[in-house]
Structure formats: structure tokens, C-alpha cells
Amino acid sequence: MTKPQLPDIAGAANSDAVSRSDDNLRLPLWAQLKVWLMTQIASGELPPHTQLPSEADLCRRFGVSRTVVREALKQLVMEQRIYKMQGKGSFVSEPRTDQDFVGSTMSFTSDLQRSGHIVTRQLLNQCLRQPTDEETRLLQLTDDEAEVVEIDRVLFVDGEPRTRVTAVLRASAVPGLAATPMGNRSLYQTLQQRYGIVLKKAERWVSAANSDADTASLLNIEPGSAILNIQSVSTDQNGRRIELYFAQHRTDKSRLHFFIK
């Protein structure tokens, strides 16, 4: 790791702010250190999972106090640029993709594929069954609609498990879907091409949780790791509620992107 070169930082160790030559703004010392570390990470000088110098080493290199170093590192942790391991120090986080999974009615796999990622699916379960009371309510099933189609899969991005999605569909709208091989097939493309269904609107709920042992095993994360639980109800072009899904999304590989109009 090369010696940091920040404007006047060594000579301003006892000052709250220093002058930046490029835009004449005055940045606090911790912000200068943060910018330098971010530059090193972005350039590849500090690749993912590289251990950062210790707080004492950074203090010596920059001629600043431990308070300045700790504030810079705290901000980088909050922005998930680095992570800390108890008793070991600070490490560079792995870059995370922005994933339009929640903020769009379009399948998130399409967004990822258009960005050059490879998306595959592992089928866990596919069946025709009776709906639960909650499924009946959320899909607004009528009294004579006694069945739903369940498709439970794990979605992989570039070979890594990313999300477990259990889709529950109104069986009357998708006859024969329970017997259609859906292992690695796009559900939304199948709905459009086979049934003429285009999902136009979705209502979604997101909550934070810790993964249980089963989910952790499927997503290749440690039990208790942070995940997002996502529930969605999608409506077709005729105003019918067609799809209800429950997703468990790992948070260490991507951020979910919301676009609000």
C-alpha cells in the first residue's frame, strides 16, 4: 500500500478542516482520509477482503489522531465499503450490484441479464395445492377457486445463490402451469408467451430478518446472517391479482434499487 497523499493533511493534524486545491472546499480530516481510502478501493489498489492498515498505522501515515481515523472508518462501514471483524481489524467489502428487484414490476432477472450477469435457477418445489387463508386474501380468490400453483426456486447470479423466491399463482389463470417444467425458465416470460399475461402493477412489502439454518444453507451464508424478506402481489393488464411471491434475499452481494415516481 503506497503512502497516502492528501492535501496538507499532515500539517493540519490539529485543525478541524483543510483546504482542497481542486474545488476550494474545506473538508474535515476524517473526510479526506475517507476519500483517499475510497479511491484506493475503487482503483483496485485495495481489492475485496484486503485488510486495511491498523488504526495506529493510519494515524502515523497521516499524522492525525485516532479520533479522525475512527470516524473515517465508521463512515466507510456505514456505507458498506468496508467491514470489521472482531479482534482482526477492517477489511474491504466485496462490491455489490444494484438490483432492481423491488422497485420495478419487471422481473429482476431481466435487469441483471441486461447488465451482463448470468442468472440461473434451481427448482425446489413445483405443485398444485390448496391456498392458505392469507393467499386467498392477497390474491382475492373467489369461492370457486380452490387451487394455486406454487413454484419454489433459488435464483443464482453468476453462479452464486442470491434469492429464494416462492411464487404462488392463481391456478385458474394459468392452467397446466403446475406440470410445465420451470426449472430454469423465466416465469414472467412463460406467463406472457403461454397465457398472454403481462404483469402491470405490483405492491410489495420489505422487512429485515436473520436467516434460519435452512435459508442459510440454500443461500450459502452463515445462519443468522442478515436477509431481506420481500412479499409481493402482482396484477395483470386486466386488473386481476395473478402472482403472490415470498422472497428471501441475501444482502451481502447486492443492494435493492427503488425508483420512485
mmCIF file of C-alpha atoms in Angstrom:
data_model
loop_
_atom_site.group_PDB
_atom_site.id
_atom_site.type_symbol
_atom_site.label_atom_id
_atom_site.label_comp_id
_atom_site.label_asym_id
_atom_site.label_seq_id
_atom_site.Cartn_x
_atom_site.Cartn_y
_atom_site.Cartn_z
ATOM 1 C CA MET A 1 0.000 0.000 0.000
ATOM 2 C CA THR A 2 1.519 3.303 -1.053
ATOM 3 C CA LYS A 3 1.858 6.222 1.305
ATOM 4 C CA PRO A 4 -1.260 8.415 1.210
ATOM 5 C CA GLN A 5 -1.000 11.818 -0.439
ATOM 6 C CA LEU A 6 -3.739 14.117 0.825
ATOM 7 C CA PRO A 7 -3.513 17.909 0.551
ATOM 8 C CA ASP A 8 -1.869 19.406 3.628
ATOM 9 C CA ILE A 9 -3.232 16.717 5.905
ATOM 10 C CA ALA A 10 -0.029 16.169 7.871
ATOM 11 C CA GLY A 11 0.373 19.878 8.562
ATOM 12 C CA ALA A 12 -3.231 20.241 9.611
ATOM 13 C CA ALA A 13 -3.351 17.419 12.140
ATOM 14 C CA ASN A 14 -4.686 19.708 14.868
ATOM 15 C CA SER A 15 -7.185 21.514 12.627
ATOM 16 C CA ASP A 16 -10.848 20.664 12.053
ATOM 17 C CA ALA A 17 -10.633 21.200 8.298
ATOM 18 C CA VAL A 18 -8.123 21.668 5.491
ATOM 19 C CA SER A 19 -8.300 23.389 2.135
ATOM 20 C CA ARG A 20 -8.819 21.312 -1.021
ATOM 21 C CA SER A 21 -6.986 22.633 -4.028
ATOM 22 C CA ASP A 22 -9.458 21.331 -6.652
ATOM 23 C CA ASP A 23 -12.694 22.967 -5.551
ATOM 24 C CA ASN A 24 -11.578 25.230 -2.687
ATOM 25 C CA LEU A 25 -13.851 23.372 -0.252
ATOM 26 C CA ARG A 26 -12.795 22.727 3.315
ATOM 27 C CA LEU A 27 -13.056 19.050 4.230
ATOM 28 C CA PRO A 28 -12.647 17.613 7.721
ATOM 29 C CA LEU A 29 -9.610 15.405 8.154
ATOM 30 C CA TRP A 30 -11.710 12.264 8.514
ATOM 31 C CA ALA A 31 -13.411 13.059 5.182
ATOM 32 C CA GLN A 32 -10.052 13.429 3.450
ATOM 33 C CA LEU A 33 -8.943 10.067 4.795
ATOM 34 C CA LYS A 34 -12.239 8.504 3.744
ATOM 35 C CA VAL A 35 -11.890 9.882 0.202
ATOM 36 C CA TRP A 36 -8.361 8.545 -0.076
ATOM 37 C CA LEU A 37 -9.392 5.072 1.103
ATOM 38 C CA MET A 38 -12.372 5.042 -1.281
ATOM 39 C CA THR A 39 -10.027 5.970 -4.146
ATOM 40 C CA GLN A 40 -7.706 3.114 -3.246
ATOM 41 C CA ILE A 41 -10.649 0.690 -3.167
ATOM 42 C CA ALA A 42 -12.113 1.927 -6.478
ATOM 43 C CA SER A 43 -8.746 1.718 -8.258
ATOM 44 C CA GLY A 44 -8.150 -1.875 -7.173
ATOM 45 C CA GLU A 45 -5.168 -0.932 -5.032
ATOM 46 C CA LEU A 46 -7.178 -2.385 -2.160
ATOM 47 C CA PRO A 47 -9.091 -5.375 -3.594
ATOM 48 C CA PRO A 48 -12.059 -7.039 -1.833
ATOM 49 C CA HIS A 49 -11.296 -8.659 1.534
ATOM 50 C CA THR A 50 -7.896 -6.940 1.803
ATOM 51 C CA GLN A 51 -7.123 -5.968 5.382
ATOM 52 C CA LEU A 52 -6.680 -2.229 5.909
ATOM 53 C CA PRO A 53 -3.757 -0.846 7.921
ATOM 54 C CA SER A 54 -4.413 -0.677 11.650
ATOM 55 C CA GLU A 55 -5.758 2.485 13.236
ATOM 56 C CA ALA A 56 -2.319 3.159 14.719
ATOM 57 C CA ASP A 57 -0.656 2.732 11.327
ATOM 58 C CA LEU A 58 -3.126 5.111 9.658
ATOM 59 C CA CYS A 59 -2.512 7.659 12.421
ATOM 60 C CA ARG A 60 1.223 7.505 11.787
ATOM 61 C CA ARG A 61 0.896 7.637 7.989
ATOM 62 C CA PHE A 62 -1.413 10.646 8.012
ATOM 63 C CA GLY A 63 -0.212 12.417 11.130
ATOM 64 C CA VAL A 64 -3.742 12.565 12.527
ATOM 65 C CA SER A 65 -5.466 11.499 15.721
ATOM 66 C CA ARG A 66 -7.142 8.158 16.341
ATOM 67 C CA THR A 67 -10.487 10.013 16.504
ATOM 68 C CA VAL A 68 -10.040 11.136 12.880
ATOM 69 C CA VAL A 69 -9.194 7.599 11.724
ATOM 70 C CA ARG A 70 -12.094 6.021 13.594
ATOM 71 C CA GLU A 71 -14.596 8.484 12.121
ATOM 72 C CA ALA A 72 -13.372 7.784 8.564
ATOM 73 C CA LEU A 73 -13.611 4.029 9.120
ATOM 74 C CA LYS A 74 -17.029 4.354 10.759
ATOM 75 C CA GLN A 75 -18.380 6.200 7.728
ATOM 76 C CA LEU A 76 -16.992 3.542 5.358
ATOM 77 C CA VAL A 77 -18.602 0.785 7.437
ATOM 78 C CA MET A 78 -21.942 2.613 7.341
ATOM 79 C CA GLU A 79 -21.671 2.857 3.545
ATOM 80 C CA GLN A 80 -20.703 -0.831 3.434
ATOM 81 C CA ARG A 81 -17.410 -0.090 1.686
ATOM 82 C CA ILE A 82 -15.527 -1.933 4.424
ATOM 83 C CA TYR A 83 -16.396 -4.387 7.189
ATOM 84 C CA LYS A 84 -14.869 -5.115 10.577
ATOM 85 C CA MET A 85 -14.008 -8.445 12.172
ATOM 86 C CA GLN A 86 -13.796 -8.579 15.939
ATOM 87 C CA GLY A 87 -10.186 -8.737 17.043
ATOM 88 C CA LYS A 88 -8.830 -8.770 13.464
ATOM 89 C CA GLY A 89 -9.374 -5.299 12.007
ATOM 90 C CA SER A 90 -11.050 -3.705 8.991
ATOM 91 C CA PHE A 91 -11.375 -5.278 5.548
ATOM 92 C CA VAL A 92 -12.530 -4.129 2.104
ATOM 93 C CA SER A 93 -16.078 -5.213 1.275
ATOM 94 C CA GLU A 94 -16.887 -7.036 -1.930
ATOM 95 C CA PRO A 95 -18.631 -4.760 -4.479
ATOM 96 C CA ARG A 96 -22.391 -5.166 -4.582
ATOM 97 C CA THR A 97 -24.603 -4.771 -7.616
ATOM 98 C CA ASP A 98 -27.671 -2.553 -7.696
ATOM 99 C CA GLN A 99 -30.613 -4.858 -8.224
ATOM 100 C CA ASP A 100 -33.973 -3.568 -9.456
ATOM 101 C CA PHE A 101 -35.834 -6.357 -7.696
ATOM 102 C CA VAL A 102 -38.303 -4.402 -5.625
ATOM 103 C CA GLY A 103 -38.744 -1.095 -7.384
ATOM 104 C CA SER A 104 -39.954 -2.429 -10.710
ATOM 105 C CA THR A 105 -42.705 -4.782 -11.871
ATOM 106 C CA MET A 106 -40.227 -6.154 -14.403
ATOM 107 C CA SER A 107 -38.521 -9.387 -13.414
ATOM 108 C CA PHE A 108 -35.260 -8.528 -11.678
ATOM 109 C CA THR A 109 -33.536 -11.244 -13.705
ATOM 110 C CA SER A 110 -34.085 -9.214 -16.876
ATOM 111 C CA ASP A 111 -32.334 -6.208 -15.338
ATOM 112 C CA LEU A 112 -29.386 -8.318 -14.269
ATOM 113 C CA GLN A 113 -29.105 -10.093 -17.605
ATOM 114 C CA ARG A 114 -29.135 -6.787 -19.463
ATOM 115 C CA SER A 115 -26.221 -5.750 -17.262
ATOM 116 C CA GLY A 116 -24.247 -8.791 -18.396
ATOM 117 C CA HIS A 117 -24.892 -11.072 -15.428
ATOM 118 C CA ILE A 118 -25.762 -14.741 -15.823
ATOM 119 C CA VAL A 119 -28.953 -15.721 -13.984
ATOM 120 C CA THR A 120 -29.888 -19.361 -13.380
ATOM 121 C CA ARG A 121 -32.489 -21.056 -11.215
ATOM 122 C CA GLN A 122 -32.671 -24.171 -9.061
ATOM 123 C CA LEU A 123 -36.141 -25.671 -8.637
ATOM 124 C CA LEU A 124 -37.002 -26.742 -5.101
ATOM 125 C CA ASN A 125 -40.702 -27.478 -5.477
ATOM 126 C CA GLN A 126 -43.483 -27.117 -8.055
ATOM 127 C CA CYS A 127 -47.020 -28.248 -7.374
ATOM 128 C CA LEU A 128 -50.760 -27.607 -7.478
ATOM 129 C CA ARG A 129 -52.243 -27.199 -3.995
ATOM 130 C CA GLN A 130 -54.931 -25.548 -1.900
ATOM 131 C CA PRO A 131 -54.296 -21.903 -0.951
ATOM 132 C CA THR A 132 -53.811 -20.718 2.600
ATOM 133 C CA ASP A 133 -56.172 -18.139 4.053
ATOM 134 C CA GLU A 134 -53.538 -15.421 3.531
ATOM 135 C CA GLU A 135 -53.010 -16.432 -0.104
ATOM 136 C CA THR A 136 -56.754 -16.413 -0.701
ATOM 137 C CA ARG A 137 -56.989 -12.912 0.727
ATOM 138 C CA LEU A 138 -53.985 -11.437 -1.051
ATOM 139 C CA LEU A 139 -54.821 -12.960 -4.448
ATOM 140 C CA GLN A 140 -58.510 -12.139 -3.953
ATOM 141 C CA LEU A 141 -59.533 -15.677 -4.903
ATOM 142 C CA THR A 142 -63.239 -16.398 -5.317
ATOM 143 C CA ASP A 143 -65.102 -19.182 -3.532
ATOM 144 C CA ASP A 144 -64.822 -21.499 -6.547
ATOM 145 C CA GLU A 145 -61.048 -21.035 -6.898
ATOM 146 C CA ALA A 146 -59.739 -23.855 -4.747
ATOM 147 C CA GLU A 147 -56.191 -24.218 -6.049
ATOM 148 C CA VAL A 148 -52.968 -22.293 -6.587
ATOM 149 C CA VAL A 149 -49.708 -23.150 -8.322
ATOM 150 C CA GLU A 150 -46.572 -22.977 -6.190
ATOM 151 C CA ILE A 151 -43.093 -22.617 -7.722
ATOM 152 C CA ASP A 152 -40.280 -22.527 -5.184
ATOM 153 C CA ARG A 153 -36.798 -21.739 -6.564
ATOM 154 C CA VAL A 154 -33.380 -20.366 -5.704
ATOM 155 C CA LEU A 155 -32.071 -17.723 -8.111
ATOM 156 C CA PHE A 156 -28.327 -17.688 -8.834
ATOM 157 C CA VAL A 157 -26.404 -14.671 -10.155
ATOM 158 C CA ASP A 158 -23.076 -15.516 -11.825
ATOM 159 C CA GLY A 159 -23.126 -18.888 -10.120
ATOM 160 C CA GLU A 160 -23.821 -17.631 -6.589
ATOM 161 C CA PRO A 161 -27.168 -18.133 -4.813
ATOM 162 C CA ARG A 162 -28.803 -14.732 -4.384
ATOM 163 C CA THR A 163 -32.506 -15.104 -3.574
ATOM 164 C CA ARG A 164 -35.047 -17.770 -2.700
ATOM 165 C CA VAL A 165 -38.404 -16.998 -4.282
ATOM 166 C CA THR A 166 -41.627 -18.887 -3.637
ATOM 167 C CA ALA A 167 -44.210 -17.811 -6.230
ATOM 168 C CA VAL A 168 -47.887 -18.600 -5.716
ATOM 169 C CA LEU A 169 -50.150 -18.097 -8.735
ATOM 170 C CA ARG A 170 -53.896 -18.107 -9.334
ATOM 171 C CA ALA A 171 -54.369 -21.574 -10.842
ATOM 172 C CA SER A 172 -57.451 -20.607 -12.854
ATOM 173 C CA ALA A 173 -55.370 -18.070 -14.802
ATOM 174 C CA VAL A 174 -52.505 -20.463 -15.611
ATOM 175 C CA PRO A 175 -53.974 -23.891 -16.482
ATOM 176 C CA GLY A 176 -51.283 -26.525 -16.931
ATOM 177 C CA LEU A 177 -48.516 -24.435 -15.361
ATOM 178 C CA ALA A 178 -48.035 -26.880 -12.484
ATOM 179 C CA ALA A 179 -46.973 -29.546 -14.999
ATOM 180 C CA THR A 180 -44.778 -27.218 -17.096
ATOM 181 C CA PRO A 181 -41.034 -27.708 -16.474
ATOM 182 C CA MET A 182 -39.995 -24.443 -14.783
ATOM 183 C CA GLY A 183 -36.542 -25.370 -13.516
ATOM 184 C CA ASN A 184 -34.544 -22.672 -15.307
ATOM 185 C CA ARG A 185 -37.357 -20.992 -17.228
ATOM 186 C CA SER A 186 -38.402 -17.375 -16.754
ATOM 187 C CA LEU A 187 -41.789 -17.251 -15.030
ATOM 188 C CA TYR A 188 -42.726 -13.853 -16.430
ATOM 189 C CA GLN A 189 -41.825 -14.836 -19.991
ATOM 190 C CA THR A 190 -43.878 -18.012 -19.605
ATOM 191 C CA LEU A 191 -46.861 -16.028 -18.339
ATOM 192 C CA GLN A 192 -46.684 -13.676 -21.309
ATOM 193 C CA GLN A 193 -45.917 -16.172 -24.074
ATOM 194 C CA ARG A 194 -48.181 -19.014 -22.954
ATOM 195 C CA TYR A 195 -51.061 -17.200 -21.246
ATOM 196 C CA GLY A 196 -50.919 -13.654 -22.606
ATOM 197 C CA ILE A 197 -50.468 -12.315 -19.077
ATOM 198 C CA VAL A 198 -48.464 -9.123 -18.614
ATOM 199 C CA LEU A 199 -47.902 -8.020 -15.035
ATOM 200 C CA LYS A 200 -48.558 -4.293 -14.916
ATOM 201 C CA LYS A 201 -48.615 -3.374 -11.236
ATOM 202 C CA ALA A 202 -47.150 -4.724 -8.019
ATOM 203 C CA GLU A 203 -47.474 -3.958 -4.330
ATOM 204 C CA ARG A 204 -44.518 -5.005 -2.208
ATOM 205 C CA TRP A 205 -43.506 -5.155 1.437
ATOM 206 C CA VAL A 206 -39.915 -5.437 2.698
ATOM 207 C CA SER A 207 -38.690 -6.346 6.181
ATOM 208 C CA ALA A 208 -35.315 -7.191 7.688
ATOM 209 C CA ALA A 209 -34.655 -10.581 9.255
ATOM 210 C CA ASN A 210 -31.949 -13.047 10.230
ATOM 211 C CA SER A 211 -31.658 -16.196 8.153
ATOM 212 C CA ASP A 212 -32.592 -19.538 9.640
ATOM 213 C CA ALA A 213 -30.470 -22.649 9.060
ATOM 214 C CA ASP A 214 -32.489 -23.828 6.039
ATOM 215 C CA THR A 215 -32.357 -20.484 4.236
ATOM 216 C CA ALA A 216 -28.690 -20.012 5.116
ATOM 217 C CA SER A 217 -27.850 -23.395 3.594
ATOM 218 C CA LEU A 218 -29.716 -22.611 0.360
ATOM 219 C CA LEU A 219 -28.154 -19.150 0.008
ATOM 220 C CA ASN A 220 -24.665 -20.229 1.128
ATOM 221 C CA ILE A 221 -24.483 -17.791 4.035
ATOM 222 C CA GLU A 222 -23.944 -18.200 7.764
ATOM 223 C CA PRO A 223 -27.058 -18.925 9.862
ATOM 224 C CA GLY A 224 -28.279 -15.702 11.411
ATOM 225 C CA SER A 225 -26.931 -13.557 8.564
ATOM 226 C CA ALA A 226 -28.979 -10.504 7.620
ATOM 227 C CA ILE A 227 -31.520 -11.044 4.840
ATOM 228 C CA LEU A 228 -34.487 -9.155 3.427
ATOM 229 C CA ASN A 229 -37.932 -10.708 3.394
ATOM 230 C CA ILE A 230 -39.947 -9.462 0.427
ATOM 231 C CA GLN A 231 -43.644 -10.055 -0.202
ATOM 232 C CA SER A 232 -45.230 -9.010 -3.481
ATOM 233 C CA VAL A 233 -48.645 -9.119 -5.111
ATOM 234 C CA SER A 234 -48.710 -8.528 -8.888
ATOM 235 C CA THR A 235 -51.694 -7.526 -11.018
ATOM 236 C CA ASP A 236 -52.126 -8.189 -14.736
ATOM 237 C CA GLN A 237 -53.331 -5.935 -17.538
ATOM 238 C CA ASN A 238 -56.956 -6.797 -16.693
ATOM 239 C CA GLY A 239 -56.705 -5.879 -13.046
ATOM 240 C CA ARG A 240 -56.567 -9.469 -11.758
ATOM 241 C CA ARG A 241 -54.167 -10.399 -8.993
ATOM 242 C CA ILE A 242 -52.129 -13.165 -10.607
ATOM 243 C CA GLU A 243 -48.944 -13.687 -8.618
ATOM 244 C CA LEU A 244 -48.010 -13.604 -4.962
ATOM 245 C CA TYR A 245 -44.414 -14.250 -4.033
ATOM 246 C CA PHE A 246 -42.349 -14.513 -0.899
ATOM 247 C CA ALA A 247 -38.612 -13.878 -1.353
ATOM 248 C CA GLN A 248 -35.633 -14.184 0.962
ATOM 249 C CA HIS A 249 -32.806 -12.048 -0.386
ATOM 250 C CA ARG A 250 -29.197 -12.090 0.815
ATOM 251 C CA THR A 251 -27.841 -8.601 1.405
ATOM 252 C CA ASP A 252 -24.086 -9.071 1.131
ATOM 253 C CA LYS A 253 -23.965 -9.286 -2.682
ATOM 254 C CA SER A 254 -26.332 -6.574 -3.884
ATOM 255 C CA ARG A 255 -28.421 -3.582 -2.950
ATOM 256 C CA LEU A 256 -32.089 -3.352 -3.856
ATOM 257 C CA HIS A 257 -32.821 -0.316 -6.019
ATOM 258 C CA PHE A 258 -36.043 1.699 -5.630
ATOM 259 C CA PHE A 259 -37.170 4.193 -8.249
ATOM 260 C CA ILE A 260 -39.976 6.424 -7.019
ATOM 261 C CA LYS A 261 -42.232 8.363 -9.394
#
